[in-house]
Every structure is written in C-alpha cells, then in structure tokens.
Coordinates of C-alpha atoms in Angstrom, one line a residue:
M1 CA 0.0 -0.1 -0.1
N2 CA 1.1 3.5 -0.6
N3 CA 1.6 6.1 2.1
I4 CA -1.3 8.6 2.2
I5 CA 0.2 10.5 5.2
A6 CA 3.8 11.1 6.1
V7 CA 5.0 13.0 9.2
N8 CA 8.7 13.7 9.7
G9 CA 10.3 15.6 12.7
L10 CA 7.1 17.2 13.9
K11 CA 7.6 19.4 16.9
K12 CA 5.2 21.5 18.8
S13 CA 5.5 23.6 22.0
Y14 CA 3.0 25.7 24.2
G15 CA 5.4 28.2 25.6
T16 CA 8.1 26.3 27.4
N17 CA 6.2 23.1 27.4
T18 CA 7.3 21.0 24.5
V19 CA 4.4 18.5 23.7
L20 CA 5.7 17.0 20.5
K21 CA 9.5 16.6 20.5
S22 CA 10.0 14.8 17.1
I23 CA 7.2 12.8 15.6
N24 CA 7.8 10.4 12.6
L25 CA 5.1 8.2 11.2
T26 CA 3.4 7.1 8.1
V27 CA -0.1 6.0 7.4
Q28 CA -0.9 3.7 4.4
K29 CA -3.8 4.2 2.2
G30 CA -6.8 2.0 3.1
E31 CA -5.8 1.3 6.6
I32 CA -7.2 1.9 10.0
F33 CA -4.5 3.6 12.0
A34 CA -4.6 4.2 15.7
L35 CA -2.6 6.9 17.6
L36 CA -2.5 5.9 21.2
G37 CA -1.3 7.6 24.4
V38 CA -2.3 8.6 28.0
N39 CA -4.2 11.8 28.6
G40 CA -2.3 15.0 28.0
V41 CA 0.5 13.3 26.0
G42 CA -0.3 15.2 22.8
K43 CA -2.5 12.9 20.7
T44 CA -5.0 15.6 19.8
T45 CA -2.3 18.1 19.2
A46 CA -0.7 15.7 16.9
L47 CA -4.0 15.0 15.1
E48 CA -4.7 18.7 14.7
C49 CA -1.3 19.4 13.2
I50 CA -1.8 16.7 10.6
E51 CA -5.4 17.9 10.0
G52 CA -4.2 21.5 9.4
L53 CA -6.1 22.8 12.3
R54 CA -3.1 23.8 14.3
T55 CA 0.3 25.3 13.5
Y56 CA 3.5 23.6 14.4
D57 CA 6.9 24.7 15.1
S58 CA 8.9 22.6 12.8
G59 CA 8.9 19.3 10.7
N60 CA 7.1 18.1 7.5
I61 CA 3.5 16.8 7.0
T62 CA 2.4 15.4 3.7
V63 CA -1.3 14.5 3.2
N64 CA -2.1 13.1 -0.1
G65 CA -5.9 13.3 -0.2
K66 CA -9.1 15.1 1.0
I67 CA -9.8 14.9 4.7
G68 CA -12.8 14.7 6.8
I69 CA -12.8 15.3 10.6
Q70 CA -14.9 14.2 13.6
L71 CA -13.5 16.2 16.5
Q72 CA -13.4 14.8 20.1
S73 CA -15.7 17.6 21.2
S74 CA -18.1 18.8 18.6
A75 CA -21.2 20.7 18.8
L76 CA -23.8 22.3 16.7
Q77 CA -26.4 25.0 17.2
A78 CA -29.0 23.7 19.7
Y79 CA -31.9 24.1 17.5
I80 CA -30.7 23.1 14.2
K81 CA -32.2 19.9 12.8
P82 CA -29.9 17.2 11.4
M83 CA -30.9 17.5 7.9
E84 CA -30.5 21.2 8.1
A85 CA -27.0 20.7 9.3
V86 CA -26.4 18.2 6.3
K87 CA -27.7 20.8 3.8
L88 CA -25.4 23.5 5.4
F89 CA -22.4 21.3 5.2
A90 CA -23.3 20.1 1.6
N91 CA -23.4 23.8 0.6
W92 CA -20.0 24.6 2.0
H93 CA -18.6 21.6 0.1
K94 CA -20.6 22.5 -3.0
T95 CA -21.9 18.9 -3.3
V96 CA -25.1 17.0 -3.0
P97 CA -25.5 14.9 0.1
D98 CA -25.1 11.1 -0.4
K99 CA -28.5 9.6 0.5
E100 CA -27.2 6.1 0.7
M101 CA -24.6 7.4 3.3
L102 CA -27.2 9.3 5.2
N103 CA -29.5 6.3 5.4
A104 CA -26.6 4.1 6.6
F105 CA -26.2 6.5 9.6
G106 CA -29.9 6.9 10.2
I107 CA -29.9 10.5 9.7
P108 CA -33.4 11.0 7.9
E109 CA -34.8 9.2 10.9
L110 CA -33.7 12.1 13.0
S111 CA -35.1 14.8 10.8
K112 CA -37.8 16.1 13.1
K113 CA -35.4 16.3 16.2
K114 CA -33.4 19.4 17.2
Y115 CA -29.7 18.8 17.8
A116 CA -30.1 19.5 21.6
D117 CA -32.6 16.6 21.8
L118 CA -30.3 14.0 20.1
S119 CA -28.7 11.2 22.3
T120 CA -24.9 11.0 22.5
G121 CA -25.0 8.2 20.0
Q122 CA -27.3 10.1 17.6
K123 CA -24.9 13.1 17.8
R124 CA -21.8 10.8 17.0
R125 CA -23.5 9.4 14.1
L126 CA -24.4 12.9 12.8
H127 CA -20.9 14.3 13.3
L128 CA -19.5 11.4 11.4
A129 CA -22.0 11.8 8.6
L130 CA -21.1 15.6 8.4
A131 CA -17.4 14.6 8.2
L132 CA -18.3 12.5 5.2
I133 CA -20.3 15.0 3.3
G134 CA -17.3 16.0 1.1
N135 CA -16.5 12.3 0.3
P136 CA -13.0 12.5 1.9
D137 CA -10.2 10.0 1.3
I138 CA -9.1 10.3 5.0
I139 CA -11.3 10.3 8.0
F140 CA -9.9 11.5 11.5
L141 CA -11.9 10.1 14.4
D142 CA -10.9 11.3 17.8
E143 CA -12.5 9.1 20.6
P144 CA -15.4 8.2 18.3
T145 CA -17.2 5.9 20.7
A146 CA -16.5 7.9 24.0
G147 CA -19.8 8.0 25.9
L148 CA -21.8 5.5 23.8
D149 CA -23.7 2.7 25.1
V150 CA -23.0 -0.9 23.6
E151 CA -25.5 -0.8 20.8
G152 CA -24.2 2.7 19.7
R153 CA -20.5 1.4 20.0
V154 CA -21.3 -1.8 17.8
S155 CA -23.2 0.4 15.3
L156 CA -20.5 2.9 14.9
H157 CA -17.8 0.0 14.5
E158 CA -19.9 -1.3 11.7
Q159 CA -20.0 1.9 10.0
I160 CA -16.1 2.3 10.4
R161 CA -15.6 -1.1 8.9
A162 CA -17.9 -0.1 6.0
L163 CA -15.8 3.0 5.3
K164 CA -12.6 0.8 5.1
S165 CA -14.3 -1.5 2.7
Q166 CA -14.9 1.6 0.4
G167 CA -11.1 2.3 0.5
K168 CA -11.2 5.0 3.0
T169 CA -8.3 5.6 5.3
I170 CA -9.1 6.1 8.9
I171 CA -7.0 7.7 11.7
L172 CA -8.4 6.8 15.1
A173 CA -7.5 8.1 18.6
S174 CA -8.8 5.9 21.3
H175 CA -8.3 4.9 24.8
D176 CA -10.3 1.7 24.3
M177 CA -7.8 -1.2 23.7
A178 CA -10.6 -3.6 22.8
E179 CA -11.7 -1.2 20.2
V180 CA -8.2 -0.8 18.9
E181 CA -7.7 -4.6 18.7
E182 CA -10.9 -5.1 17.1
L183 CA -10.7 -2.3 14.2
C184 CA -7.1 -1.4 13.5
D185 CA -4.5 -2.5 11.2
R186 CA -1.6 -0.6 12.8
V187 CA -1.0 1.5 15.9
A188 CA 1.4 4.0 17.2
V189 CA 2.1 4.8 20.8
L190 CA 3.0 8.4 21.8
R191 CA 5.1 8.7 24.9
D192 CA 7.2 11.7 26.1
G193 CA 6.9 13.6 22.8
H194 CA 8.1 10.7 20.7
I195 CA 6.6 7.6 19.0
A196 CA 7.5 4.8 21.5
F197 CA 6.1 2.0 19.2
I198 CA 4.6 1.8 15.8
G199 CA 3.5 -1.5 14.0
T200 CA 0.7 -3.8 13.4
V201 CA -1.8 -4.9 16.0
N202 CA -0.3 -8.4 15.9
E203 CA 3.1 -7.0 16.5
F204 CA 1.8 -4.9 19.4
T205 CA 0.1 -7.9 21.0
A206 CA 3.3 -10.1 20.4
M207 CA 5.3 -7.7 22.6
G208 CA 4.0 -9.6 25.5
G209 CA 5.6 -12.6 24.2
K210 CA 4.1 -15.9 25.3
R211 CA 3.4 -14.6 28.8
H212 CA 0.2 -15.7 30.6
I213 CA -1.7 -14.6 33.6
I214 CA -3.0 -17.4 35.9
R215 CA -5.7 -16.4 38.4
I216 CA -6.4 -18.8 41.2
K217 CA -9.5 -18.1 43.5
T218 CA -9.9 -19.6 46.8
A219 CA -11.9 -18.9 50.0
D220 CA -9.2 -16.4 51.2
G221 CA -9.3 -14.4 47.9
Q222 CA -7.6 -14.5 44.6
N223 CA -4.0 -14.8 43.7
E224 CA -2.4 -13.9 40.3
Y225 CA 0.8 -15.3 38.7
E226 CA 2.5 -14.4 35.4
T227 CA 4.4 -16.9 33.4
E228 CA 5.8 -17.8 30.0
N229 CA 5.3 -21.7 30.4
I230 CA 1.5 -21.9 31.6
T231 CA 1.6 -25.8 31.7
E232 CA 4.6 -26.0 34.0
T233 CA 3.7 -23.2 36.2
L234 CA 0.0 -24.3 36.5
F235 CA 1.2 -27.9 37.5
T236 CA 3.4 -26.5 40.2
L237 CA 0.8 -24.2 41.6
L238 CA -1.9 -26.9 41.8
S239 CA 0.7 -29.2 43.6
E240 CA 1.5 -26.5 46.1
Y241 CA -2.2 -25.6 46.7
K242 CA -2.9 -29.3 47.2
Q243 CA 0.1 -29.8 49.6
K244 CA -1.1 -26.9 51.8
G245 CA -4.8 -28.1 51.8
I246 CA -6.2 -25.1 50.1
L247 CA -9.2 -25.6 48.1
I248 CA -9.4 -23.8 44.6
S249 CA -12.9 -22.6 43.7
E250 CA -11.8 -21.2 40.2
I251 CA -9.0 -21.0 37.9
Q252 CA -8.7 -18.4 35.0
T253 CA -5.8 -18.1 32.3
D254 CA -5.4 -15.2 30.0
R255 CA -2.6 -14.1 27.7
V256 CA -1.1 -10.8 28.6
S257 CA -3.4 -8.2 27.1
L258 CA -3.0 -5.5 24.6
E259 CA -3.8 -3.1 27.3
Q260 CA -1.1 -4.4 29.5
N261 CA 1.4 -4.0 26.7
F262 CA 0.2 -0.4 26.2
I263 CA 0.6 0.4 30.0
N264 CA 4.2 -1.2 29.8
I265 CA 5.0 1.2 26.9
V266 CA 3.7 4.4 28.4
R267 CA 5.5 3.6 31.6
G268 CA 8.7 3.0 29.7
A269 CA 9.0 -0.6 30.6
E270 CA 10.9 -3.0 28.2

C-alpha cells in the first residue's frame, strides 16, 4: 500500500512546554491506524497538526488526499435539525449529500429532532456523517465511541468497517484497547513527545511474548501469577495448593493483554 500521510520531525510547543519533540510516522492508504497515548501526551495536538487545524513549530507533514474530521468535542447550534446541518455542510462543500450514506447512519430518521434533543450516539452518527459530506479520502476520528452505550458502539464500529471497505483511510485516537484490537491494522504509541512504538496490532500484541496470567481463586481471595510456561507453572501451583490443603474454587488463564502492553510502553518498561 502507498503512504497517504507522512509525518517527519514534527515538533510543537506551548510556551516552555514541548508537547511533540520529534514525531515520525506514516499512514498507509486504506488502513485503520490508531494513535494511542495517555491523557495529555499530545495525541489531539498531533492529529490537529496533521489535519491542518493547528500550526506547528517545525517538521514536515504530507497529506495525499481530502480529509474529513470528527473532533473529540463537537457541537452544533442547539435548535438546528440534522438534515438542516447536512444541507449546510453540503453547501459548504458545493456537493449533493449522499443519500445512501445518510440512510446508513440513520440521519433521515432524526429529521424532526433538534440537535439538543439527540442522544450521544445520535450526535456521534451525525458528526461522522457531516465529516463524510465532502467524500473525503482520509477520516480522522478522535475518541469516536466515547460516551456511547454498547449498541451505539457496535453500530459505529460497523460503519467504520464499511468505510474501510470503500477504500477510506481512517485515523483513530482511542483509549479503548478492545476497540483498537478489533478495528485497527496498525498502531502508534505516543510517549514523552516521541513515537515509542509503531507497528501492526499483531506486533503490538506479540510484545507480551508468550506470557500468560493465571488467576487462582480460593476462599481467602484471588492470587495472580505471570508465566511464559503456562503448563509447568499451573502444574506446580496446583501441587503447592494441594500440599497446603487449600481448596481452589476457580482458575482463569489469559494471555497478557494489549492493554497491559500499552501500559508497559507508556511507563517506559521493556
């Protein structure tokens, strides 16, 4: 795949606070790419620089395509109706709204409601639909499912996959590791103003190696053990519990999660 976005040596400061020290990354055409990091690390700043919404101090950014943006915090005039907003955005883009896209997002069903009366999920769908009015090649989504219930989250994920199937490139900022693992092709982790990791989701997951977590629950509570050899460790633990006469009520085993790998990276662990 070809690079649709290239960022080299991106730096951004606010006064004496240097948020982005030297960001280097590429995004490939047609992929879903996640930018991860803890709160305040500069994810939104980096996205806004790439989107052209914020000036930066130095570096080079190349974007090969038209962009659409769903901001983390978006709002419309309280009394505007969804279809009125659609027509307004279409006029700005000098285009005709895509009826099929609007139907997919359920926008016509909201035609009688005012913006202030929409649910969080309905507002998210409307904002995404507005971002797509100009038929962009690249779509930026900043925490797209924040505040959504399970049904709204599932619906939005389906719509994101549909956009990918149409050849759209999607840049996603999210705190939800399950969402990242489910949707994304590649991820980058921002730490201390630099990219601490960039690679595929499988590569990100593999950073934990073959480590597993064993949780053993007894009447006295739950103990947790980490191991690379689950068979040998589990056999040893069971023998020890039996020798001590401790009854086990439940055993759980899990591979070290994507979330744990993320925590290790942002804390600077190997």
